[in-house]
């Protein structure tokens, strides 16, 4: 693994001017990994952001086709890292090879999807209203609107997706696609994986002749690097995936700046699942097995993990709960990403157990390798759940809480009491869904994605995906963190009034040289004017 | 004027439970208007928001057609207020009848434009990715995305547009169109105009059988009512038009809430105008006349007022500046909206005069009726402008500052030094614009709307309009405050995964019963699936 230098990338150059050093951790071996990383210094952070700001004017004016080359080159260079990347990923996350390869594929797929999007070009949402010089009392001017990038973006890598939501993940891919330079704050738990991916991005930028400063990668061991980044006057937006506490703190920090900037933080979620009686009567056992799999997936370290299952007090719910517990605890345990994550899991589930009225349904009781959690299913009745807001806290890991409500009214009250969520799932028999319109309406108000008879884990990357929900699922529910429309987080509209044809961006010219879908005088069309 | 009761509307009911009373002011007569208004009490505010939250579930599920009826009824009821509205508007603003009627027309036009938008329905941006059950390694689910309203919105009426950006203005029209109930904080300077318009909205809501709570109107004399509104847990978004200080304070207040909410504040702007030498050589005198008109329009009380004119030191710029001053000061003076606004104007222009290096070019020197400002043109060189950030402050009124830069480099430095702006204008000869790409690039980065050879005053209401720019022009440049796309401020996407056809919103059903333009598997189409 001689590739790992422990250095930052400030623009295209490796740099290690700081004094703070740190290591990553191998949770399988329960030991530090061999490499030493140098945290970015204040000066390096300032340099990286300054270079990003300097690169912005030329990067933003590159045609989509050129930026698409860059994104595809990143995908190629990530692939070219080959097994070194997969091995490093596994050493830093404890996750299995299949997951590593799957996540790499997803990361490359995202980059290519954004390349396709910006090469085609209609994503800029060109809107044209032509002049009416004879209108009375005043002539109507010619107005043409297009999306333009907002400026350098700070991206915070996530702990639980070392590739797909990190250095070259969805935030970076969408920001670069939009024309925004990116400064990544690498996640301290997988700095080596981050460095390898950063090297791929730098190679791709050089190979496709992007301006230096379009990308930098900063090592960090604590919160200081991220805070400095968010406060830097030349940073114009922030992408973040992580905890409610950290994401909200960054959001508030950004709002206190002299120039406030948007922070898109994708944070916690307990992803409520409503199990209606008909679904449990028809195939309660099957659903219990599906949910044991979903809760256990990735050792429960997913933002879409189903942490809350709501139902009506009944024998069917009780039977479902017992099978869920049995099936979940029958699975081979696996280690978590980091001892700290295990510690949080232990604390979180202990807090649940400590609340009066909660009951342990099942707990894994075999021997546990290092950094490995005991999966748990707990239950509580609706009244207790409503009385104790702490039962809504996310327990990040293989844990779920079943809430037995006494009737539909209490079920709706419970749904209304929830914070915002990434997803909400409805398990229902075919004829059952239209009998509970208030349940569906209440659930819709709380979530970004509604799932019918399925599990919330598994986030498809496609235009119709919404990954982001009302606070605290995310800080701005008007945007998605996954899918091609996530590019909208990093752009703002600019209108050109009576601007000369030959000086307009090609996307807005009468002849429509790129053949874009545009809104022209209220009609969507690919025709020239 | 017996119609004016001085009461709030809490839902459909007039209400006056509070203790604080205030009056509006007639700037022409320099005397208080006769009516007494009762400021909303804490309890009334809480009631209004509670009713809005209660109305939300039924209001949001109404078909667009029904909400369109409501918006058109508001327009009709505003028209039915007839001359009483026009007279009240004039008594509270000092603005002339033509302006009052024009603004009423704009307000009604906006309401009808949103009615058309939601009746047609494609604004919800339906995106459909159909299932691929045979995809390996995992099947692709069916995903369908639509925009849904975020919840009750607080709207702050503006001081300078008693109709078009107030009680039933663009913020209210767009939020109601989206399906969000609205609680208006009426502007204290035109509470009577606000009450009349509120009565029209209430009548329209009753006539079209909207749920009570869909609209409330709160009187306020200070900042307390607004602060309580923004902090209320059931308020989910804020629309504001006003000063940088107030808008930024509300933005930060909203970010500090337990659940942060989006605040779209449209604030100050000095709307820089770049006068290139060719334009001044060709028709400098004509431009000076145009700009005298633009600066004087509405007594300079427009957020798009051109407060800053940049040029290169030359005889042509000097001649332009002199004519501008002469023409501006030759106009009949007119009174401002309120003594406080005049006071701010006096203070702001005195601060400009007090800075060393600034020179008075021209000042109206005839006699001035009450509440009437002396129009002023000042000038300064580029170096001084760069040294003194206070010269960027907006002087709200008939004032403009001409900055003579020594060369193009300094001109670009000056542009780069500016805060975000609603508009930026380029005056250039036909062959001149393509000789200054850096000027255009720098200007684009600062503004929401670029204007070629025109004036920034006059904001067309159409889909291609962008009214909103980088901070401090607005708090979130990713959205517009004017035009039909301003509806996007109040919605968030929700995805439905594998949801049964007959339970989907009509907009997402295979058969496309409304004939919407949708993105289906990546292609924009009005066809059914």
PDB file of C-alpha atoms in Angstrom, chain A residues 97-348:
ATOM      1  CA  UNK A  97     -15.431  -6.900  -0.573  1.00  0.00           C
ATOM      2  CA  UNK A  98     -18.824  -7.204  -2.238  1.00  0.00           C
ATOM      3  CA  UNK A  99     -19.990  -4.012  -0.597  1.00  0.00           C
ATOM      4  CA  UNK A 100     -16.756  -2.232  -1.518  1.00  0.00           C
ATOM      5  CA  UNK A 101     -17.104  -3.201  -5.155  1.00  0.00           C
ATOM      6  CA  UNK A 102     -20.801  -2.388  -5.219  1.00  0.00           C
ATOM      7  CA  UNK A 103     -20.192   1.038  -3.778  1.00  0.00           C
ATOM      8  CA  UNK A 104     -17.382   1.693  -6.234  1.00  0.00           C
ATOM      9  CA  UNK A 105     -19.748   0.797  -9.066  1.00  0.00           C
ATOM     10  CA  UNK A 106     -22.374   3.151  -7.686  1.00  0.00           C
ATOM     11  CA  UNK A 107     -19.830   5.956  -7.391  1.00  0.00           C
ATOM     12  CA  UNK A 108     -18.647   5.502 -10.960  1.00  0.00           C
ATOM     13  CA  UNK A 109     -22.238   5.234 -12.161  1.00  0.00           C
ATOM     14  CA  UNK A 110     -23.124   8.523 -10.492  1.00  0.00           C
ATOM     15  CA  UNK A 111     -20.196  10.289 -12.137  1.00  0.00           C
ATOM     16  CA  UNK A 112     -21.202   8.970 -15.538  1.00  0.00           C
ATOM     17  CA  UNK A 113     -24.862   9.859 -14.977  1.00  0.00           C
ATOM     18  CA  UNK A 114     -23.900  13.476 -14.295  1.00  0.00           C
ATOM     19  CA  UNK A 115     -21.610  13.425 -17.335  1.00  0.00           C
ATOM     20  CA  UNK A 116     -24.551  12.348 -19.492  1.00  0.00           C
ATOM     21  CA  UNK A 117     -26.757  14.992 -17.905  1.00  0.00           C
ATOM     22  CA  UNK A 118     -24.458  17.922 -18.597  1.00  0.00           C
ATOM     23  CA  UNK A 119     -23.432  16.695 -22.021  1.00  0.00           C
ATOM     24  CA  UNK A 120     -27.087  16.691 -23.094  1.00  0.00           C
ATOM     25  CA  UNK A 121     -27.516  20.067 -21.398  1.00  0.00           C
ATOM     26  CA  UNK A 122     -31.243  20.576 -20.778  1.00  0.00           C
ATOM     27  CA  UNK A 123     -30.620  20.461 -17.008  1.00  0.00           C
ATOM     28  CA  UNK A 124     -29.846  24.222 -17.111  1.00  0.00           C
ATOM     29  CA  UNK A 125     -33.613  24.802 -17.436  1.00  0.00           C
ATOM     30  CA  UNK A 126     -33.446  27.368 -20.199  1.00  0.00           C
ATOM     31  CA  UNK A 127     -36.568  29.528 -20.108  1.00  0.00           C
ATOM     32  CA  UNK A 128     -37.133  32.059 -22.882  1.00  0.00           C
ATOM     33  CA  UNK A 129     -39.798  34.753 -23.127  1.00  0.00           C
ATOM     34  CA  UNK A 130     -39.349  36.670 -26.343  1.00  0.00           C
ATOM     35  CA  UNK A 131     -39.919  40.409 -26.651  1.00  0.00           C
ATOM     36  CA  UNK A 132     -43.229  42.057 -27.440  1.00  0.00           C
ATOM     37  CA  UNK A 133     -42.057  45.467 -28.656  1.00  0.00           C
ATOM     38  CA  UNK A 134     -45.612  46.596 -29.442  1.00  0.00           C
ATOM     39  CA  UNK A 135     -47.146  45.724 -26.092  1.00  0.00           C
ATOM     40  CA  UNK A 136     -48.916  48.612 -24.339  1.00  0.00           C
ATOM     41  CA  UNK A 137     -48.541  50.446 -22.054  1.00  0.00           C
ATOM     42  CA  UNK A 138     -44.892  49.292 -22.027  1.00  0.00           C
ATOM     43  CA  UNK A 139     -43.059  46.976 -24.418  1.00  0.00           C
ATOM     44  CA  UNK A 140     -42.160  43.539 -23.093  1.00  0.00           C
ATOM     45  CA  UNK A 141     -38.413  42.964 -23.106  1.00  0.00           C
ATOM     46  CA  UNK A 142     -36.733  39.757 -24.255  1.00  0.00           C
ATOM     47  CA  UNK A 143     -35.882  37.656 -21.170  1.00  0.00           C
ATOM     48  CA  UNK A 144     -33.897  34.430 -21.095  1.00  0.00           C
ATOM     49  CA  UNK A 145     -33.047  32.500 -17.980  1.00  0.00           C
ATOM     50  CA  UNK A 146     -30.436  29.813 -17.337  1.00  0.00           C
ATOM     51  CA  UNK A 147     -28.925  28.079 -14.297  1.00  0.00           C
ATOM     52  CA  UNK A 148     -25.381  29.071 -13.381  1.00  0.00           C
ATOM     53  CA  UNK A 149     -23.095  27.585 -10.702  1.00  0.00           C
ATOM     54  CA  UNK A 150     -22.937  29.396  -7.345  1.00  0.00           C
ATOM     55  CA  UNK A 151     -19.199  29.022  -6.666  1.00  0.00           C
ATOM     56  CA  UNK A 152     -16.766  26.845  -4.690  1.00  0.00           C
ATOM     57  CA  UNK A 153     -18.478  24.116  -2.650  1.00  0.00           C
ATOM     58  CA  UNK A 154     -17.232  22.430   0.527  1.00  0.00           C
ATOM     59  CA  UNK A 155     -18.061  18.718   0.596  1.00  0.00           C
ATOM     60  CA  UNK A 156     -17.960  16.729   3.831  1.00  0.00           C
ATOM     61  CA  UNK A 157     -17.325  13.018   3.298  1.00  0.00           C
ATOM     62  CA  UNK A 158     -19.632  10.653   5.177  1.00  0.00           C
ATOM     63  CA  UNK A 159     -18.544   7.953   7.609  1.00  0.00           C
ATOM     64  CA  UNK A 160     -20.748   5.195   6.251  1.00  0.00           C
ATOM     65  CA  UNK A 161     -20.174   5.465   2.510  1.00  0.00           C
ATOM     66  CA  UNK A 162     -16.417   5.821   2.010  1.00  0.00           C
ATOM     67  CA  UNK A 163     -16.963   6.106  -1.753  1.00  0.00           C
ATOM     68  CA  UNK A 164     -20.516   6.914  -2.838  1.00  0.00           C
ATOM     69  CA  UNK A 165     -21.084   9.801  -0.379  1.00  0.00           C
ATOM     70  CA  UNK A 166     -17.494  10.905   0.060  1.00  0.00           C
ATOM     71  CA  UNK A 167     -14.530  12.252  -1.914  1.00  0.00           C
ATOM     72  CA  UNK A 168     -15.962  11.605  -5.391  1.00  0.00           C
ATOM     73  CA  UNK A 169     -19.484  10.858  -4.209  1.00  0.00           C
ATOM     74  CA  UNK A 170     -22.792  12.399  -5.142  1.00  0.00           C
ATOM     75  CA  UNK A 171     -22.078  15.835  -3.661  1.00  0.00           C
ATOM     76  CA  UNK A 172     -18.744  16.192  -5.458  1.00  0.00           C
ATOM     77  CA  UNK A 173     -20.073  14.789  -8.729  1.00  0.00           C
ATOM     78  CA  UNK A 174     -23.113  17.071  -8.761  1.00  0.00           C
ATOM     79  CA  UNK A 175     -21.137  20.182  -7.797  1.00  0.00           C
ATOM     80  CA  UNK A 176     -18.435  19.584 -10.426  1.00  0.00           C
ATOM     81  CA  UNK A 177     -21.154  18.847 -12.980  1.00  0.00           C
ATOM     82  CA  UNK A 178     -22.799  22.185 -12.171  1.00  0.00           C
ATOM     83  CA  UNK A 179     -19.489  24.015 -12.703  1.00  0.00           C
ATOM     84  CA  UNK A 180     -18.580  24.523  -9.036  1.00  0.00           C
ATOM     85  CA  UNK A 181     -15.026  23.778  -7.840  1.00  0.00           C
ATOM     86  CA  UNK A 182     -15.001  21.415  -4.849  1.00  0.00           C
ATOM     87  CA  UNK A 183     -12.947  21.355  -1.661  1.00  0.00           C
ATOM     88  CA  UNK A 184     -13.431  18.033   0.144  1.00  0.00           C
ATOM     89  CA  UNK A 185     -13.072  17.604   3.879  1.00  0.00           C
ATOM     90  CA  UNK A 186     -12.097  13.954   3.899  1.00  0.00           C
ATOM     91  CA  UNK A 187     -13.697  11.780   6.588  1.00  0.00           C
ATOM     92  CA  UNK A 188     -11.124  10.937   9.283  1.00  0.00           C
ATOM     93  CA  UNK A 189     -12.215   7.281   9.407  1.00  0.00           C
ATOM     94  CA  UNK A 190     -11.190   6.604   5.828  1.00  0.00           C
ATOM     95  CA  UNK A 191      -8.515   9.120   4.944  1.00  0.00           C
ATOM     96  CA  UNK A 192      -6.556   6.586   2.885  1.00  0.00           C
ATOM     97  CA  UNK A 193      -9.545   5.673   0.752  1.00  0.00           C
ATOM     98  CA  UNK A 194     -10.123   9.401   0.390  1.00  0.00           C
ATOM     99  CA  UNK A 195      -6.543  10.040  -0.642  1.00  0.00           C
ATOM    100  CA  UNK A 196      -6.679   7.358  -3.325  1.00  0.00           C
ATOM    101  CA  UNK A 197      -9.912   8.735  -4.754  1.00  0.00           C
ATOM    102  CA  UNK A 198      -8.516  12.278  -4.552  1.00  0.00           C
ATOM    103  CA  UNK A 199      -5.475  11.149  -6.542  1.00  0.00           C
ATOM    104  CA  UNK A 200      -7.855   9.805  -9.190  1.00  0.00           C
ATOM    105  CA  UNK A 201      -9.700  13.121  -9.364  1.00  0.00           C
ATOM    106  CA  UNK A 202      -6.433  15.052  -9.633  1.00  0.00           C
ATOM    107  CA  UNK A 203      -5.192  12.753 -12.418  1.00  0.00           C
ATOM    108  CA  UNK A 204      -8.479  13.145 -14.243  1.00  0.00           C
ATOM    109  CA  UNK A 205      -8.378  16.942 -13.876  1.00  0.00           C
ATOM    110  CA  UNK A 206      -4.857  17.084 -15.257  1.00  0.00           C
ATOM    111  CA  UNK A 207      -5.595  14.672 -18.076  1.00  0.00           C
ATOM    112  CA  UNK A 208      -8.666  16.639 -19.196  1.00  0.00           C
ATOM    113  CA  UNK A 209      -6.929  19.999 -18.666  1.00  0.00           C
ATOM    114  CA  UNK A 210      -9.170  21.371 -15.966  1.00  0.00           C
ATOM    115  CA  UNK A 211      -7.979  24.520 -14.155  1.00  0.00           C
ATOM    116  CA  UNK A 212      -5.938  23.772 -11.051  1.00  0.00           C
ATOM    117  CA  UNK A 213      -8.001  24.466  -7.948  1.00  0.00           C
ATOM    118  CA  UNK A 214     -11.083  22.772  -9.352  1.00  0.00           C
ATOM    119  CA  UNK A 215     -10.565  20.152  -6.642  1.00  0.00           C
ATOM    120  CA  UNK A 216      -8.692  19.897  -3.356  1.00  0.00           C
ATOM    121  CA  UNK A 217      -8.726  17.237  -0.659  1.00  0.00           C
ATOM    122  CA  UNK A 218      -8.210  18.134   2.988  1.00  0.00           C
ATOM    123  CA  UNK A 219      -7.382  15.674   5.748  1.00  0.00           C
ATOM    124  CA  UNK A 220      -9.019  16.351   9.093  1.00  0.00           C
ATOM    125  CA  UNK A 221      -9.160  14.600  12.434  1.00  0.00           C
ATOM    126  CA  UNK A 222     -11.646  16.844  14.252  1.00  0.00           C
ATOM    127  CA  UNK A 223     -14.132  19.613  13.566  1.00  0.00           C
ATOM    128  CA  UNK A 224     -11.737  22.521  13.009  1.00  0.00           C
ATOM    129  CA  UNK A 225     -10.984  21.964   9.313  1.00  0.00           C
ATOM    130  CA  UNK A 226     -14.671  21.748   8.504  1.00  0.00           C
ATOM    131  CA  UNK A 227     -15.528  24.845  10.514  1.00  0.00           C
ATOM    132  CA  UNK A 228     -12.828  26.887   8.834  1.00  0.00           C
ATOM    133  CA  UNK A 229     -14.049  25.713   5.441  1.00  0.00           C
ATOM    134  CA  UNK A 230     -17.681  26.620   6.117  1.00  0.00           C
ATOM    135  CA  UNK A 231     -16.683  30.050   7.428  1.00  0.00           C
ATOM    136  CA  UNK A 232     -14.384  30.848   4.493  1.00  0.00           C
ATOM    137  CA  UNK A 233     -15.839  33.818   2.540  1.00  0.00           C
ATOM    138  CA  UNK A 234     -15.028  32.201  -0.816  1.00  0.00           C
ATOM    139  CA  UNK A 235     -17.008  29.030  -0.056  1.00  0.00           C
ATOM    140  CA  UNK A 236     -20.500  29.505  -1.485  1.00  0.00           C
ATOM    141  CA  UNK A 237     -22.265  26.274  -0.499  1.00  0.00           C
ATOM    142  CA  UNK A 238     -21.855  23.131   1.581  1.00  0.00           C
ATOM    143  CA  UNK A 239     -22.730  19.475   1.035  1.00  0.00           C
ATOM    144  CA  UNK A 240     -22.733  17.258   4.090  1.00  0.00           C
ATOM    145  CA  UNK A 241     -23.755  13.710   4.993  1.00  0.00           C
ATOM    146  CA  UNK A 242     -23.644  12.778   8.667  1.00  0.00           C
ATOM    147  CA  UNK A 243     -25.196  13.292  12.063  1.00  0.00           C
ATOM    148  CA  UNK A 244     -28.025  15.640  12.981  1.00  0.00           C
ATOM    149  CA  UNK A 245     -25.809  17.338  15.530  1.00  0.00           C
ATOM    150  CA  UNK A 246     -22.922  18.058  13.155  1.00  0.00           C
ATOM    151  CA  UNK A 247     -25.093  18.927  10.165  1.00  0.00           C
ATOM    152  CA  UNK A 248     -27.274  21.326  12.149  1.00  0.00           C
ATOM    153  CA  UNK A 249     -24.206  22.969  13.683  1.00  0.00           C
ATOM    154  CA  UNK A 250     -22.719  23.582  10.224  1.00  0.00           C
ATOM    155  CA  UNK A 251     -26.056  24.900   8.957  1.00  0.00           C
ATOM    156  CA  UNK A 252     -26.226  27.412  11.815  1.00  0.00           C
ATOM    157  CA  UNK A 253     -22.562  28.343  11.389  1.00  0.00           C
ATOM    158  CA  UNK A 254     -23.216  29.104   7.722  1.00  0.00           C
ATOM    159  CA  UNK A 255     -26.264  31.226   8.601  1.00  0.00           C
ATOM    160  CA  UNK A 256     -24.103  33.335  10.954  1.00  0.00           C
ATOM    161  CA  UNK A 257     -21.562  34.212   8.253  1.00  0.00           C
ATOM    162  CA  UNK A 258     -21.437  37.786   7.032  1.00  0.00           C
ATOM    163  CA  UNK A 259     -22.683  36.312   3.758  1.00  0.00           C
ATOM    164  CA  UNK A 260     -24.919  33.354   4.689  1.00  0.00           C
ATOM    165  CA  UNK A 261     -24.593  30.368   2.354  1.00  0.00           C
ATOM    166  CA  UNK A 262     -26.786  27.344   1.696  1.00  0.00           C
ATOM    167  CA  UNK A 263     -25.896  24.145   3.537  1.00  0.00           C
ATOM    168  CA  UNK A 264     -27.397  20.970   2.240  1.00  0.00           C
ATOM    169  CA  UNK A 265     -26.966  18.442   5.055  1.00  0.00           C
ATOM    170  CA  UNK A 266     -28.382  14.951   4.735  1.00  0.00           C
ATOM    171  CA  UNK A 267     -28.628  13.784   8.322  1.00  0.00           C
ATOM    172  CA  UNK A 268     -30.408  11.260  10.507  1.00  0.00           C
ATOM    173  CA  UNK A 269     -33.569   9.317   9.937  1.00  0.00           C
ATOM    174  CA  UNK A 270     -35.379   6.453  11.646  1.00  0.00           C
ATOM    175  CA  UNK A 271     -37.463   5.696   8.555  1.00  0.00           C
ATOM    176  CA  UNK A 272     -40.823   4.735  10.038  1.00  0.00           C
ATOM    177  CA  UNK A 273     -42.571   1.663   8.683  1.00  0.00           C
ATOM    178  CA  UNK A 274     -46.358   1.425   9.091  1.00  0.00           C
ATOM    179  CA  UNK A 275     -47.488  -2.190   9.209  1.00  0.00           C
ATOM    180  CA  UNK A 276     -51.233  -2.334   8.649  1.00  0.00           C
ATOM    181  CA  UNK A 277     -53.106  -5.390   9.968  1.00  0.00           C
ATOM    182  CA  UNK A 278     -53.925  -6.821   6.549  1.00  0.00           C
ATOM    183  CA  UNK A 279     -50.269  -6.954   5.534  1.00  0.00           C
ATOM    184  CA  UNK A 280     -49.316  -8.771   8.737  1.00  0.00           C
ATOM    185  CA  UNK A 281     -52.266 -11.163   8.416  1.00  0.00           C
ATOM    186  CA  UNK A 282     -51.412 -11.990   4.816  1.00  0.00           C
ATOM    187  CA  UNK A 283     -47.677 -12.450   5.191  1.00  0.00           C
ATOM    188  CA  UNK A 284     -46.395 -11.221   8.519  1.00  0.00           C
ATOM    189  CA  UNK A 285     -43.688 -13.845   8.685  1.00  0.00           C
ATOM    190  CA  UNK A 286     -42.355 -12.917   5.244  1.00  0.00           C
ATOM    191  CA  UNK A 287     -42.248  -9.252   6.163  1.00  0.00           C
ATOM    192  CA  UNK A 288     -40.455 -10.083   9.420  1.00  0.00           C
ATOM    193  CA  UNK A 289     -37.749 -11.850   7.399  1.00  0.00           C
ATOM    194  CA  UNK A 290     -37.494  -8.966   4.922  1.00  0.00           C
ATOM    195  CA  UNK A 291     -37.138  -6.516   7.768  1.00  0.00           C
ATOM    196  CA  UNK A 292     -34.549  -8.598   9.594  1.00  0.00           C
ATOM    197  CA  UNK A 293     -32.505  -8.389   6.372  1.00  0.00           C
ATOM    198  CA  UNK A 294     -33.096  -4.671   5.969  1.00  0.00           C
ATOM    199  CA  UNK A 295     -32.190  -3.858   9.592  1.00  0.00           C
ATOM    200  CA  UNK A 296     -29.030  -5.993   9.369  1.00  0.00           C
ATOM    201  CA  UNK A 297     -27.897  -4.682   5.975  1.00  0.00           C
ATOM    202  CA  UNK A 298     -24.498  -2.981   6.208  1.00  0.00           C
ATOM    203  CA  UNK A 299     -24.588  -3.661   9.995  1.00  0.00           C
ATOM    204  CA  UNK A 300     -27.461  -1.188  10.114  1.00  0.00           C
ATOM    205  CA  UNK A 301     -25.152   1.652   9.143  1.00  0.00           C
ATOM    206  CA  UNK A 302     -27.470   3.198   6.561  1.00  0.00           C
ATOM    207  CA  UNK A 303     -29.386   6.457   6.731  1.00  0.00           C
ATOM    208  CA  UNK A 304     -32.363   4.530   5.343  1.00  0.00           C
ATOM    209  CA  UNK A 305     -32.204   1.799   8.000  1.00  0.00           C
ATOM    210  CA  UNK A 306     -35.733   1.031   9.294  1.00  0.00           C
ATOM    211  CA  UNK A 307     -35.373   2.042  12.940  1.00  0.00           C
ATOM    212  CA  UNK A 308     -39.058   2.332  13.770  1.00  0.00           C
ATOM    213  CA  UNK A 309     -41.884  -0.061  12.975  1.00  0.00           C
ATOM    214  CA  UNK A 310     -45.392   1.083  13.840  1.00  0.00           C
ATOM    215  CA  UNK A 311     -48.419  -1.183  14.070  1.00  0.00           C
ATOM    216  CA  UNK A 312     -51.668  -1.776  15.884  1.00  0.00           C
ATOM    217  CA  UNK A 313     -51.638  -3.877  19.069  1.00  0.00           C
ATOM    218  CA  UNK A 314     -52.561  -7.385  17.980  1.00  0.00           C
ATOM    219  CA  UNK A 315     -51.428 -10.964  17.971  1.00  0.00           C
ATOM    220  CA  UNK A 316     -50.276 -10.507  14.394  1.00  0.00           C
ATOM    221  CA  UNK A 317     -47.996  -7.601  15.381  1.00  0.00           C
ATOM    222  CA  UNK A 318     -46.686  -9.592  18.328  1.00  0.00           C
ATOM    223  CA  UNK A 319     -45.945 -12.581  16.101  1.00  0.00           C
ATOM    224  CA  UNK A 320     -44.243 -10.327  13.533  1.00  0.00           C
ATOM    225  CA  UNK A 321     -42.132  -8.745  16.270  1.00  0.00           C
ATOM    226  CA  UNK A 322     -41.008 -12.089  17.668  1.00  0.00           C
ATOM    227  CA  UNK A 323     -40.023 -13.453  14.254  1.00  0.00           C
ATOM    228  CA  UNK A 324     -38.241 -10.199  13.397  1.00  0.00           C
ATOM    229  CA  UNK A 325     -36.221 -10.484  16.609  1.00  0.00           C
ATOM    230  CA  UNK A 326     -35.431 -14.131  16.055  1.00  0.00           C
ATOM    231  CA  UNK A 327     -34.425 -13.678  12.427  1.00  0.00           C
ATOM    232  CA  UNK A 328     -32.319 -10.599  13.139  1.00  0.00           C
ATOM    233  CA  UNK A 329     -30.457 -12.252  15.990  1.00  0.00           C
ATOM    234  CA  UNK A 330     -29.890 -15.408  13.963  1.00  0.00           C
ATOM    235  CA  UNK A 331     -27.652 -13.496  11.556  1.00  0.00           C
ATOM    236  CA  UNK A 332     -23.876 -13.643  11.817  1.00  0.00           C
ATOM    237  CA  UNK A 333     -22.729 -10.484  13.551  1.00  0.00           C
ATOM    238  CA  UNK A 334     -20.325  -8.182  11.691  1.00  0.00           C
ATOM    239  CA  UNK A 335     -18.098  -5.371  12.808  1.00  0.00           C
ATOM    240  CA  UNK A 336     -19.004  -1.700  12.594  1.00  0.00           C
ATOM    241  CA  UNK A 337     -17.022   1.002  10.830  1.00  0.00           C
ATOM    242  CA  UNK A 338     -15.173   2.210  13.897  1.00  0.00           C
ATOM    243  CA  UNK A 339     -15.032   1.694  17.682  1.00  0.00           C
ATOM    244  CA  UNK A 340     -16.657   5.117  18.127  1.00  0.00           C
ATOM    245  CA  UNK A 341     -19.606   4.041  16.037  1.00  0.00           C
ATOM    246  CA  UNK A 342     -19.994   0.909  18.143  1.00  0.00           C
ATOM    247  CA  UNK A 343     -19.764   3.051  21.277  1.00  0.00           C
ATOM    248  CA  UNK A 344     -22.562   5.295  19.994  1.00  0.00           C
ATOM    249  CA  UNK A 345     -24.611   2.214  19.205  1.00  0.00           C
ATOM    250  CA  UNK A 346     -24.148   0.842  22.709  1.00  0.00           C
ATOM    251  CA  UNK A 347     -25.028   4.158  24.278  1.00  0.00           C
ATOM    252  CA  UNK A 348     -28.036   4.669  22.056  1.00  0.00           C
TER     253      UNK A 348
END
